[in-house]
Coordinates of C-alpha atoms in Angstrom, one line a residue:
M2 CA -33.8 17.0 0.4
S3 CA -32.8 16.4 4.1
T4 CA -29.3 15.6 5.1
D5 CA -30.4 12.0 6.2
T6 CA -31.8 11.4 2.6
S7 CA -28.6 12.6 1.0
D8 CA -26.5 10.5 3.3
A9 CA -28.7 7.5 2.6
D10 CA -28.4 8.2 -1.2
N11 CA -24.6 8.5 -0.9
D12 CA -24.5 5.2 1.1
L13 CA -26.5 3.4 -1.4
R14 CA -24.7 5.0 -4.4
E15 CA -21.3 3.8 -2.8
R16 CA -22.6 0.3 -2.2
I17 CA -23.8 0.0 -5.8
T18 CA -20.3 1.2 -6.9
N19 CA -18.6 -1.3 -4.7
F20 CA -20.9 -4.0 -5.9
L21 CA -20.0 -3.3 -9.6
R22 CA -16.2 -3.1 -8.7
R23 CA -16.3 -6.3 -6.7
N24 CA -18.5 -8.4 -8.9
F25 CA -17.6 -7.2 -12.3
P26 CA -13.7 -6.3 -12.3
Q27 CA -13.5 -7.5 -15.9
I28 CA -15.3 -4.1 -16.9
Q29 CA -12.3 -2.3 -15.9
M30 CA -9.8 -4.9 -16.7
H31 CA -11.0 -4.8 -20.2
G32 CA -11.1 -1.0 -20.7
G33 CA -14.7 -0.4 -20.0
S34 CA -16.4 1.5 -17.2
A35 CA -19.7 1.5 -15.3
A36 CA -21.3 4.7 -14.0
I37 CA -24.6 5.3 -12.0
N38 CA -26.6 7.7 -14.3
H39 CA -29.7 7.8 -12.2
L40 CA -30.6 6.5 -8.7
D41 CA -34.2 6.6 -7.3
R42 CA -33.9 5.2 -3.9
E43 CA -37.6 5.7 -3.3
N44 CA -38.6 3.6 -6.1
G45 CA -35.7 1.2 -5.8
E46 CA -34.4 1.9 -9.2
V47 CA -31.0 2.5 -10.6
T48 CA -29.7 3.3 -14.1
V49 CA -26.2 2.1 -14.8
Q50 CA -24.2 3.2 -18.0
L51 CA -21.6 1.0 -19.4
G52 CA -19.0 2.9 -21.4
G53 CA -15.5 2.6 -22.8
A54 CA -14.7 -0.8 -24.2
C55 CA -18.2 -2.0 -23.2
S56 CA -19.7 0.1 -26.0
G57 CA -19.8 -2.4 -29.0
C58 CA -18.6 -5.4 -26.9
G59 CA -20.5 -8.6 -27.9
I60 CA -20.4 -9.7 -24.3
S61 CA -21.9 -6.6 -22.8
P62 CA -25.5 -7.9 -23.1
M63 CA -24.5 -10.8 -21.0
T64 CA -22.7 -8.5 -18.5
I65 CA -25.8 -6.2 -18.3
Q66 CA -28.0 -9.4 -17.5
A67 CA -25.7 -10.5 -14.8
I68 CA -25.6 -6.9 -13.3
K69 CA -29.4 -6.8 -13.3
S70 CA -30.0 -10.1 -11.8
R71 CA -27.3 -10.0 -9.2
M72 CA -27.7 -6.4 -8.0
V73 CA -31.3 -7.0 -7.0
K74 CA -30.3 -10.1 -5.0
E75 CA -27.4 -8.4 -3.2
I76 CA -28.8 -4.8 -2.5
P77 CA -32.1 -5.2 -1.0
E78 CA -33.0 -1.4 -1.7
I79 CA -32.8 -2.0 -5.4
E80 CA -35.7 -3.6 -7.1
T81 CA -35.2 -2.6 -10.7
V82 CA -31.9 -2.1 -12.6
H83 CA -31.8 -0.5 -16.1
A84 CA -28.4 -0.7 -17.9
D85 CA -27.4 0.6 -21.2
T86 CA -24.1 0.5 -23.2
G87 CA -24.6 3.8 -25.1
M88 CA -24.7 1.8 -28.4
G89 CA -28.4 1.9 -29.1
A90 CA -29.2 -0.7 -26.6
G91 CA -32.6 -0.3 -24.8
A92 CA -32.9 0.3 -21.1
D93 CA -32.7 -3.5 -20.7
G94 CA -29.4 -3.8 -22.5
D95 CA -31.1 -5.7 -25.5
L96 CA -29.3 -4.4 -28.7
G97 CA -32.2 -5.4 -30.8
G98 CA -31.2 -4.0 -34.2
T99 CA -29.5 -0.8 -35.1
S100 CA -28.7 2.2 -32.9
S101 CA -30.4 5.6 -33.1
D102 CA -27.7 6.8 -35.5
G103 CA -28.4 4.1 -38.0
M104 CA -25.1 2.2 -37.5
S105 CA -25.1 -1.4 -36.4
P106 CA -22.5 -3.4 -34.8
S107 CA -19.6 -4.9 -36.8
F108 CA -17.7 -8.1 -36.2
P109 CA -14.2 -9.1 -36.9
G110 CA -13.9 -10.3 -40.5
E111 CA -16.9 -8.7 -41.8
T112 CA -16.8 -6.3 -44.5
S113 CA -19.1 -3.4 -45.4
E114 CA -19.7 -1.0 -48.1
D115 CA -18.2 1.8 -46.0
D116 CA -14.6 1.0 -45.5
G117 CA -13.9 4.1 -43.4
D118 CA -12.6 4.1 -39.8
E119 CA -13.4 0.9 -38.1
G120 CA -12.5 2.1 -34.8
P121 CA -10.0 0.6 -32.1
Q122 CA -9.2 -3.0 -32.2
A123 CA -9.4 -5.2 -29.3
P124 CA -6.2 -5.5 -27.4
F125 CA -6.0 -9.5 -27.7

């Protein structure tokens, strides 16, 4: 990889990171995070991983759809955006059932047979 290619990749990576911070401040404000997992400048593809409070958040599929539709409009080099919350969502952010570990999302007020650790509670 040449220095020019590396500089172009770093520039694109920085513009994507700034796009996420500028357009989706709620990710960090609500305890979540967004990271670039993979960037293929040649094919115009980026994979974004949402983590922290985004994992298991009921609004994260909408956030993913907004990222996907707006990023391709604002960053001309990007043609395809893959995003995932790490909670069994597919590359397109569709939760579509249970995660790979057999767990399904839970919602406030729901009870289940397993009354074990329910995880952290929302700060509101």
